[in-house]
Short mmCIF file of C-alpha atoms and ligand atoms in Angstrom, two decimals:
data_model
loop_
_atom_site.label_atom_id
_atom_site.label_comp_id
_atom_site.label_asym_id
_atom_site.label_seq_id
_atom_site.Cartn_x
_atom_site.Cartn_y
_atom_site.Cartn_z
CA MET N 1218 0.00 0.00 0.00
CA THR N 1219 1.29 3.43 -0.95
CA ARG N 1220 0.89 6.82 0.69
CA ASP N 1221 -1.83 7.59 -1.87
CA ASP N 1222 -3.79 4.49 -0.87
CA HIS N 1223 -3.76 5.65 2.75
CA ARG N 1224 -4.81 9.16 1.71
CA ALA N 1225 -7.73 7.65 -0.18
CA ALA N 1226 -8.69 5.63 2.90
CA ASP N 1227 -8.63 8.84 4.96
CA ALA N 1228 -10.81 10.63 2.41
CA ALA N 1229 -13.42 7.87 2.70
CA ASP N 1230 -13.18 7.61 6.52
CA PRO N 1231 -16.39 8.60 8.37
CA LEU N 1232 -14.35 9.21 11.55
CA ALA N 1233 -11.87 11.62 9.93
CA ILE N 1234 -13.95 14.63 11.03
CA CYS N 1235 -13.37 13.70 14.70
CA ARG N 1236 -9.69 14.70 14.53
CA ALA N 1237 -10.60 18.40 14.64
CA GLN N 1238 -12.16 17.90 18.07
CA PHE N 1239 -8.77 17.23 19.69
CA ALA N 1240 -6.05 19.70 20.65
CA LEU N 1241 -3.09 17.61 19.45
CA PRO N 1242 0.19 19.43 18.74
CA ALA N 1243 0.80 19.85 15.00
CA GLY N 1244 3.22 17.36 13.49
CA LEU N 1245 3.07 14.94 16.41
CA LEU N 1246 2.07 11.33 15.79
CA TYR N 1247 0.44 10.35 19.06
CA LEU N 1248 0.32 6.57 19.47
CA ASP N 1249 -0.11 6.60 23.23
CA GLY N 1250 -3.82 7.36 23.58
CA ASN N 1251 -4.19 3.91 25.15
CA SER N 1252 -2.25 5.28 28.13
CA LEU N 1253 -3.31 8.94 28.30
CA GLY N 1254 -5.89 10.18 25.79
CA PRO N 1255 -5.41 13.69 24.33
CA LEU N 1256 -7.29 16.85 25.28
CA PRO N 1257 -10.62 17.44 23.49
CA HIS N 1258 -11.21 21.13 22.67
CA ALA N 1259 -14.63 20.88 24.32
CA THR N 1260 -12.94 20.02 27.63
CA VAL N 1261 -11.27 23.44 27.77
CA ALA N 1262 -14.61 25.23 27.48
CA ALA N 1263 -16.30 22.84 29.92
CA MET N 1264 -13.56 23.33 32.52
CA THR N 1265 -13.75 27.10 32.15
CA ASP N 1266 -17.52 27.00 32.65
CA MET N 1267 -17.11 24.68 35.65
CA VAL N 1268 -14.53 26.89 37.34
CA GLU N 1269 -15.76 30.37 36.47
CA ARG N 1270 -19.53 29.97 36.41
CA GLN N 1271 -20.52 26.81 38.26
CA TRP N 1272 -18.01 27.13 41.07
CA GLY N 1273 -17.18 30.84 40.86
CA GLN N 1274 -20.68 32.28 40.47
CA ARG N 1275 -23.19 29.61 41.39
CA LEU N 1276 -21.15 28.29 44.32
CA ILE N 1277 -22.95 25.76 46.51
CA ARG N 1278 -26.16 26.10 44.49
CA SER N 1279 -24.44 24.05 41.79
CA TRP N 1280 -24.92 20.87 43.80
CA ASN N 1281 -28.61 21.16 42.93
CA GLU N 1282 -27.88 22.30 39.38
CA GLY N 1283 -26.33 19.08 38.09
CA TRP N 1284 -23.42 18.26 40.35
CA ILE N 1285 -25.03 15.73 42.69
CA ASP N 1286 -26.29 13.63 39.78
CA ALA N 1287 -22.99 13.67 37.88
CA PRO N 1288 -21.91 10.12 38.94
CA THR N 1289 -25.06 8.53 37.54
CA ARG N 1290 -25.36 10.92 34.57
CA LEU N 1291 -21.81 10.13 33.43
CA GLY N 1292 -22.38 6.45 34.10
CA ALA N 1293 -25.34 6.55 31.72
CA LYS N 1294 -23.08 8.10 29.05
CA ILE N 1295 -20.56 5.27 29.44
CA ALA N 1296 -23.22 2.53 29.42
CA PRO N 1297 -23.71 2.38 25.61
CA LEU N 1298 -19.94 2.01 25.15
CA ILE N 1299 -19.91 -1.21 27.19
CA GLY N 1300 -23.29 -2.71 26.33
CA ALA N 1301 -24.77 -1.92 29.75
CA HIS N 1302 -28.09 -0.43 30.78
CA SER N 1303 -27.83 3.17 31.94
CA HIS N 1304 -28.83 2.26 35.53
CA GLU N 1305 -25.98 -0.27 35.80
CA VAL N 1306 -23.00 2.11 35.58
CA ILE N 1307 -21.71 4.80 37.94
CA VAL N 1308 -18.63 7.03 37.83
CA GLY N 1309 -16.39 7.74 40.80
CA ASP N 1310 -13.05 6.98 42.46
CA SER N 1311 -10.21 5.28 40.60
CA THR N 1312 -10.18 1.90 38.91
CA SER N 1313 -8.04 0.59 41.78
CA VAL N 1314 -10.55 1.71 44.41
CA ASN N 1315 -13.49 0.36 42.39
CA LEU N 1316 -11.74 -3.00 42.07
CA TYR N 1317 -11.43 -3.10 45.85
CA LYS N 1318 -15.12 -2.37 46.33
CA LEU N 1319 -16.35 -5.03 43.90
CA LEU N 1320 -13.85 -7.74 44.85
CA SER N 1321 -14.64 -7.26 48.53
CA ALA N 1322 -18.37 -7.48 47.86
CA ALA N 1323 -17.99 -10.59 45.67
CA LEU N 1324 -15.94 -12.34 48.39
CA ARG N 1325 -18.90 -12.02 50.78
CA VAL N 1326 -21.59 -13.59 48.54
CA ASP N 1327 -21.03 -17.23 49.56
CA PRO N 1328 -19.04 -18.26 52.68
CA GLN N 1329 -18.01 -21.52 50.93
CA ARG N 1330 -16.25 -19.52 48.23
CA ARG N 1331 -13.29 -17.47 49.36
CA VAL N 1332 -10.92 -17.38 46.37
CA ILE N 1333 -10.22 -14.60 43.89
CA LEU N 1334 -8.93 -16.21 40.69
CA SER N 1335 -6.89 -14.09 38.29
CA GLU N 1336 -4.29 -14.16 35.56
CA ALA N 1337 -0.53 -14.15 36.20
CA GLY N 1338 0.80 -10.97 34.61
CA ASN N 1339 -2.50 -9.12 34.94
CA PHE N 1340 -2.17 -5.34 35.30
CA PRO N 1341 -0.32 -4.82 38.60
CA THR N 1342 -3.01 -2.85 40.42
CA ASP N 1343 -5.57 -5.60 39.78
CA LEU N 1344 -3.41 -8.18 41.55
CA HIS N 1345 -2.26 -5.80 44.27
CA VAL N 1346 -5.82 -4.75 45.09
CA ALA N 1347 -6.92 -8.40 45.08
CA GLU N 1348 -4.19 -9.12 47.67
CA GLY N 1349 -5.56 -6.35 49.84
CA ALA N 1350 -9.15 -7.53 49.43
CA VAL N 1351 -8.40 -11.12 50.48
CA ALA N 1352 -6.34 -9.89 53.46
CA ALA N 1353 -9.49 -8.28 54.87
CA VAL N 1354 -11.66 -11.43 54.66
CA PRO N 1355 -10.80 -14.37 56.99
CA GLY N 1356 -9.96 -17.52 55.02
CA ALA N 1357 -9.84 -15.73 51.66
CA SER N 1358 -6.95 -16.11 49.21
CA LEU N 1359 -5.79 -15.03 45.78
CA ARG N 1360 -5.05 -17.69 43.16
CA VAL N 1361 -3.06 -16.58 40.10
CA VAL N 1362 -2.62 -18.85 37.07
CA ASP N 1363 -1.46 -18.56 33.45
CA ARG N 1364 -4.08 -17.37 31.01
CA SER N 1365 -4.29 -20.77 29.34
CA ALA N 1366 -5.10 -22.42 32.72
CA ILE N 1367 -7.91 -20.10 33.81
CA ALA N 1368 -10.91 -22.15 32.70
CA ASP N 1369 -9.52 -25.25 34.45
CA ALA N 1370 -8.82 -23.32 37.64
CA LEU N 1371 -12.50 -22.43 38.16
CA ALA N 1372 -12.89 -24.73 41.18
CA ASP N 1373 -15.82 -24.75 43.59
CA ASP N 1374 -14.02 -22.48 46.07
CA VAL N 1375 -13.78 -19.58 43.60
CA ALA N 1376 -15.90 -16.56 44.51
CA VAL N 1377 -14.88 -14.30 41.65
CA LEU N 1378 -12.81 -14.47 38.49
CA LEU N 1379 -11.00 -11.17 37.90
CA LEU N 1380 -9.77 -10.65 34.35
CA THR N 1381 -8.55 -7.72 32.30
CA HIS N 1382 -10.38 -8.07 29.00
CA VAL N 1383 -7.55 -6.67 26.84
CA HIS N 1384 -4.04 -7.22 28.16
CA TYR N 1385 -2.10 -4.00 28.73
CA LYS N 1386 1.17 -5.38 27.40
CA THR N 1387 0.33 -7.78 24.58
CA ALA N 1388 -3.20 -6.53 23.65
CA GLU N 1389 -4.45 -10.15 23.84
CA ARG N 1390 -8.23 -10.17 24.31
CA PHE N 1391 -10.14 -12.76 26.31
CA ASP N 1392 -13.33 -14.29 24.93
CA MET N 1393 -15.74 -12.52 27.28
CA VAL N 1394 -18.76 -14.61 26.32
CA ALA N 1395 -17.06 -17.99 26.75
CA LEU N 1396 -15.26 -17.14 30.00
CA THR N 1397 -18.35 -15.56 31.54
CA ARG N 1398 -20.29 -18.71 30.72
CA ALA N 1399 -17.56 -20.98 32.14
CA THR N 1400 -17.44 -18.87 35.32
CA HIS N 1401 -21.19 -19.14 35.81
CA GLU N 1402 -21.13 -22.89 35.20
CA ALA N 1403 -18.55 -23.08 37.99
CA GLY N 1404 -20.86 -21.07 40.27
CA ALA N 1405 -18.68 -17.96 40.52
CA LEU N 1406 -18.99 -14.30 39.55
CA VAL N 1407 -16.85 -12.62 36.92
CA LEU N 1408 -15.38 -9.13 37.17
CA TRP N 1409 -14.08 -7.67 33.91
CA ASP N 1410 -11.52 -4.86 33.95
CA LEU N 1411 -12.31 -2.91 30.77
CA SER N 1412 -9.53 -0.32 31.07
CA HIS N 1413 -8.01 -1.23 27.69
CA SER N 1414 -11.35 -2.09 26.09
CA VAL N 1415 -13.74 0.81 26.57
CA GLY N 1416 -13.61 3.12 23.57
CA ALA N 1417 -11.38 0.61 21.80
CA VAL N 1418 -13.10 -2.71 21.12
CA PRO N 1419 -16.83 -3.49 21.07
CA VAL N 1420 -17.93 -4.64 24.53
CA ASP N 1421 -21.38 -6.03 25.29
CA LEU N 1422 -21.64 -6.84 28.99
CA THR N 1423 -25.36 -7.55 28.72
CA ALA N 1424 -25.01 -10.04 25.87
CA ALA N 1425 -22.12 -11.74 27.68
CA GLY N 1426 -24.16 -11.97 30.89
CA ALA N 1427 -21.30 -10.37 32.86
CA ASP N 1428 -21.74 -9.72 36.57
CA LEU N 1429 -19.31 -6.92 37.41
CA ALA N 1430 -16.94 -4.58 35.61
CA VAL N 1431 -14.65 -1.61 36.17
CA GLY N 1432 -12.69 0.57 33.80
CA CYS N 1433 -10.53 3.55 33.26
CA THR N 1434 -11.61 6.78 31.54
CA TYR N 1435 -8.29 8.54 30.90
CA LYS N 1436 -7.14 6.11 28.20
CA TYR N 1437 -9.36 5.65 25.12
CA LEU N 1438 -12.11 7.86 26.61
CA ASN N 1439 -9.81 10.92 26.93
CA GLY N 1440 -11.19 12.02 30.32
CA GLY N 1441 -7.93 13.63 31.47
CA PRO N 1442 -5.06 12.51 33.73
CA GLY N 1443 -6.45 10.56 36.69
CA ALA N 1444 -10.07 11.01 35.54
CA PRO N 1445 -12.66 9.20 37.70
CA ALA N 1446 -13.24 5.56 36.75
CA PHE N 1447 -16.47 3.64 36.21
CA LEU N 1448 -18.04 0.68 37.91
CA TYR N 1449 -20.72 -1.70 36.55
CA VAL N 1450 -22.99 -4.05 38.50
CA ALA N 1451 -25.56 -6.13 36.58
CA GLU N 1452 -29.06 -5.30 37.75
CA ARG N 1453 -29.60 -8.76 39.26
CA TRP N 1454 -26.73 -8.18 41.71
CA GLN N 1455 -27.48 -4.62 42.69
CA ASP N 1456 -29.46 -5.35 45.87
CA ARG N 1457 -27.24 -8.27 46.89
CA LEU N 1458 -23.82 -6.64 46.96
CA ALA N 1459 -22.65 -3.78 49.13
CA SER N 1460 -19.57 -1.58 49.13
CA PRO N 1461 -16.99 -2.06 51.89
CA LEU N 1462 -16.33 1.69 51.63
CA SER N 1463 -19.66 2.63 53.18
CA GLY N 1464 -19.40 6.38 52.83
CA TRP N 1465 -22.15 8.94 53.14
CA MET N 1466 -22.63 9.48 49.40
CA GLY N 1467 -23.66 5.83 49.11
CA HIS N 1468 -26.20 6.16 51.91
CA VAL N 1469 -29.88 5.77 51.06
CA GLU N 1470 -30.46 9.28 52.42
CA PRO N 1471 -27.14 11.16 52.54
CA PHE N 1472 -28.76 14.38 53.63
CA ALA N 1473 -30.73 12.83 56.50
CA PHE N 1474 -27.37 12.87 58.37
CA THR N 1475 -28.10 9.74 60.39
CA ASP N 1476 -25.52 7.84 62.46
CA ALA N 1477 -26.23 4.39 61.04
CA TYR N 1478 -25.29 3.39 57.49
CA ALA N 1479 -27.93 2.03 55.13
CA PRO N 1480 -26.94 1.52 51.49
CA SER N 1481 -28.73 3.34 48.71
CA ARG N 1482 -30.75 1.30 46.22
CA GLY N 1483 -29.28 0.92 42.74
CA MET N 1484 -25.76 2.03 41.82
CA LYS N 1485 -25.42 4.97 44.20
CA ARG N 1486 -24.36 2.63 47.02
CA TRP N 1487 -20.99 2.32 45.26
CA LEU N 1488 -20.21 5.98 45.87
CA ALA N 1489 -18.05 6.71 48.90
CA GLY N 1490 -17.38 10.42 49.25
CA THR N 1491 -18.09 13.68 47.45
CA PRO N 1492 -17.61 13.49 43.67
CA PRO N 1493 -14.56 15.43 42.34
CA MET N 1494 -16.52 17.91 40.22
CA LEU N 1495 -13.61 19.54 38.37
CA ALA N 1496 -12.50 16.13 37.11
CA MET N 1497 -16.09 15.11 36.42
CA ALA N 1498 -16.56 18.18 34.19
CA ALA N 1499 -13.52 17.25 32.10
CA LEU N 1500 -14.68 13.66 31.81
CA GLU N 1501 -18.22 14.61 30.81
CA ALA N 1502 -16.94 16.81 27.96
CA SER N 1503 -14.81 13.94 26.68
CA LEU N 1504 -17.71 11.48 26.91
CA ASP N 1505 -19.85 13.82 24.83
CA VAL N 1506 -17.31 13.45 22.01
CA TRP N 1507 -18.44 9.79 21.84
CA ALA N 1508 -22.13 10.57 21.49
CA GLY N 1509 -23.35 9.39 18.10
CA ILE N 1510 -20.11 7.58 17.24
CA ASP N 1511 -20.68 4.01 16.15
CA ARG N 1512 -18.48 1.63 18.16
CA HIS N 1513 -18.26 -0.85 15.31
CA THR N 1514 -16.98 1.82 12.91
CA VAL N 1515 -14.30 2.66 15.47
CA TRP N 1516 -13.31 -0.99 15.78
CA GLU N 1517 -13.20 -1.58 12.02
CA LYS N 1518 -10.90 1.40 11.61
CA SER N 1519 -8.72 0.23 14.50
CA ALA N 1520 -8.31 -3.11 12.76
CA ALA N 1521 -7.28 -1.37 9.52
CA LEU N 1522 -4.76 0.83 11.35
CA TRP N 1523 -3.39 -2.23 13.14
CA THR N 1524 -2.63 -3.93 9.82
CA ILE N 1525 -0.65 -0.90 8.63
CA LEU N 1526 1.65 -1.08 11.68
CA ALA N 1527 1.82 -4.87 11.62
CA ASP N 1528 3.05 -4.67 8.01
CA ALA N 1529 5.64 -2.04 8.95
CA GLY N 1530 6.81 -4.17 11.88
CA ARG N 1531 7.11 -7.25 9.69
CA ALA N 1532 9.09 -5.30 7.08
CA ALA N 1533 11.40 -4.14 9.87
CA GLY N 1534 11.87 -7.71 11.11
CA LEU N 1535 10.22 -7.03 14.48
CA GLU N 1536 8.54 -9.75 16.57
CA CYS N 1537 4.87 -8.89 17.05
CA VAL N 1538 3.38 -10.29 20.29
CA THR N 1539 -0.18 -9.15 19.58
CA PRO N 1540 -2.51 -11.77 18.07
CA ALA N 1541 -3.10 -11.36 14.33
CA ASP N 1542 -6.76 -12.39 14.66
CA PRO N 1543 -8.78 -9.20 15.33
CA ALA N 1544 -11.25 -11.13 17.52
CA HIS N 1545 -8.41 -11.94 19.91
CA ARG N 1546 -6.84 -8.53 20.31
CA GLY N 1547 -7.45 -4.98 21.48
CA SER N 1548 -6.51 -1.66 19.90
CA HIS N 1549 -2.76 -1.49 20.37
CA ILE N 1550 0.12 -3.38 18.84
CA SER N 1551 3.17 -4.58 20.76
CA PHE N 1552 6.55 -5.62 19.48
CA ARG N 1553 9.14 -7.49 21.54
CA HIS N 1554 12.74 -6.36 21.19
CA PRO N 1555 15.67 -6.37 23.64
CA ALA N 1556 16.21 -2.67 22.85
CA ALA N 1557 12.49 -1.75 23.10
CA TYR N 1558 13.23 1.09 25.50
CA ALA N 1559 15.79 2.71 23.19
CA ILE N 1560 13.50 2.24 20.18
CA ALA N 1561 10.64 4.00 21.99
CA GLN N 1562 13.01 6.87 22.83
CA ALA N 1563 14.27 7.12 19.24
CA LEU N 1564 10.68 7.23 18.00
CA ILE N 1565 9.77 10.00 20.44
CA ALA N 1566 12.76 12.02 19.21
CA ARG N 1567 11.30 11.68 15.70
CA GLY N 1568 7.81 12.82 16.71
CA VAL N 1569 6.19 9.42 17.22
CA ILE N 1570 4.99 8.96 20.79
CA GLY N 1571 4.45 5.36 21.82
CA ASP N 1572 5.63 3.70 24.98
CA PHE N 1573 7.73 1.00 26.55
CA ARG N 1574 6.64 -1.69 28.99
CA ASP N 1575 9.22 -3.53 31.01
CA PRO N 1576 11.24 -5.51 30.11
CA ASP N 1577 11.15 -5.61 26.30
CA ILE N 1578 7.80 -4.39 24.90
CA LEU N 1579 7.34 -1.49 22.49
CA ARG N 1580 3.65 -0.53 22.61
CA LEU N 1581 1.85 1.59 20.01
CA GLY N 1582 -1.79 2.61 20.58
CA LEU N 1583 -4.30 2.90 17.74
CA THR N 1584 -7.03 5.41 18.42
CA PRO N 1585 -9.35 5.87 15.44
CA LEU N 1586 -10.92 9.17 16.54
CA TYR N 1587 -7.78 11.19 15.89
CA LEU N 1588 -5.34 8.98 13.97
CA GLY N 1589 -5.66 8.61 10.22
CA HIS N 1590 -4.39 5.87 7.93
CA GLU N 1591 -1.66 8.12 6.54
CA ASP N 1592 -0.61 9.12 10.08
CA VAL N 1593 -0.16 5.50 11.06
CA TRP N 1594 1.62 4.71 7.80
CA ARG N 1595 4.06 7.58 8.49
CA ALA N 1596 4.64 6.25 12.01
CA GLY N 1597 5.34 2.84 10.48
CA GLU N 1598 7.84 4.32 8.02
CA ILE N 1599 9.64 6.09 10.89
CA LEU N 1600 9.70 2.83 12.86
CA ARG N 1601 11.18 1.01 9.88
CA ASN N 1602 13.88 3.66 9.50
CA VAL N 1603 14.80 3.62 13.17
CA ILE N 1604 15.26 -0.16 13.01
CA ALA N 1605 16.95 -0.25 9.59
CA ASP N 1606 19.59 2.42 10.31
CA ARG N 1607 19.95 1.27 13.95
CA SER N 1608 19.61 4.86 15.11
CA TYR N 1609 18.12 3.54 18.38
CA THR N 1610 21.62 2.37 19.37
CA ALA N 1611 22.72 6.00 19.90
CA PRO N 1612 23.88 6.43 23.52
CA GLU N 1613 21.29 9.10 24.35
CA TYR N 1614 18.45 6.60 23.97
CA ARG N 1615 19.85 3.98 26.32
CA GLN N 1616 19.52 5.79 29.62
CA ARG N 1617 16.26 4.81 31.29
CA GLN N 1618 14.23 7.61 32.80
CA ALA N 1619 11.13 7.72 34.95
CA VAL N 1620 8.28 5.84 33.32
CA THR N 1621 5.75 7.59 31.18
C1 PLP D 2513 -4.84 1.69 33.42
C2 PLP D 2513 -5.35 0.53 34.17
C3 PLP D 2513 -5.78 0.67 35.50
C4 PLP D 2513 -5.65 1.99 36.17
O1 PLP D 2513 -5.96 2.01 37.51
P1 PLP D 2513 -5.88 3.39 38.31
O2 PLP D 2513 -6.53 3.10 39.60
O3 PLP D 2513 -6.55 4.43 37.47
O4 PLP D 2513 -4.44 3.76 38.44
C5 PLP D 2513 -6.31 -0.45 36.14
N1 PLP D 2513 -6.39 -1.65 35.50
C6 PLP D 2513 -5.97 -1.79 34.22
C7 PLP D 2513 -6.08 -3.12 33.56
C8 PLP D 2513 -5.44 -0.72 33.54
O5 PLP D 2513 -5.01 -0.87 32.29
#
């Protein structure tokens, strides 16, 4: 495929108009939106309105003018992106904190089941939080197995299977339908971490029959650094699970100011404290960018962009660790190379921002809202050049710095 072919693909791309909604620096090829999404222009205006008018002028009256409902309102905006009903999603706290809430609740469903089962090499916070959750429940433990052994490890002591749908390093994607079914046949609940899925691959929690889910909003959803995360509980579980972080915002009547805790009905019981409204305003503006965008169009374009980089990687002789079958992968591509760190640095110096994951993974994110076919082709050409002329071996690229 030539540059002209990629230009033609851009001209025919229904998502090409979305690029103008993002404040990306000119000339930069940003292939790290799977780690920190870029700034939407609308976020700047929304933050200004939040600070100057809602906080500055309206002051405490704003709680009754849209603030108090923000966690459920934003949850309803995320719901269509994950195949959930609007009353099954709420926004608040971080993914780590939401994992703690849901894992703790799932461990208390059946006293005969006290094991959290998860994948070796899962995203660190998922395993670390699971360790903390089992430490707080007598007799509970964490069992970690290779991804190929998960289905066989669903024994009758498992309370909850915790999986990250799309792997942060390799972009391998689990079969959500099959594993949810296997988990239910084993009598356990499943908790899907959708941090690398939402806004990237089509997710249908309802069709899969999933029980619980969490996910991050500062990656493909562009909610801003540290944006509040989301939490999903299938309707059938909503009255049966309760948050261990029983804060006043999750109380059935927060403004009755009673001593005793009683959980709210529905999703509000998963709130702990006061919602961070400045961050919520930024996230809401970024969610509105997604309104009206067809998830399947996004995924089809992601798959096309993936092929462009896979071809470039093959031409450069790089080992690709991401599955070639689109049904088994997410929206980034990862190459394994002993000098992955130096290659990532050499790419950044040439205006291509991707990232490195210890010890030997070069990771490039494909985000169809603001990357075109020609952009990705250019990034691939730069990658090929960096490998072919061995410019990554220059001493300035070898020194490791703080992680990005
Ligand atoms: C990014 C990511 C998180 C982030 O958790 P935070 O609490 O926001 O730091 C969690 N899980 C997975 C799988 C992720 O990719």
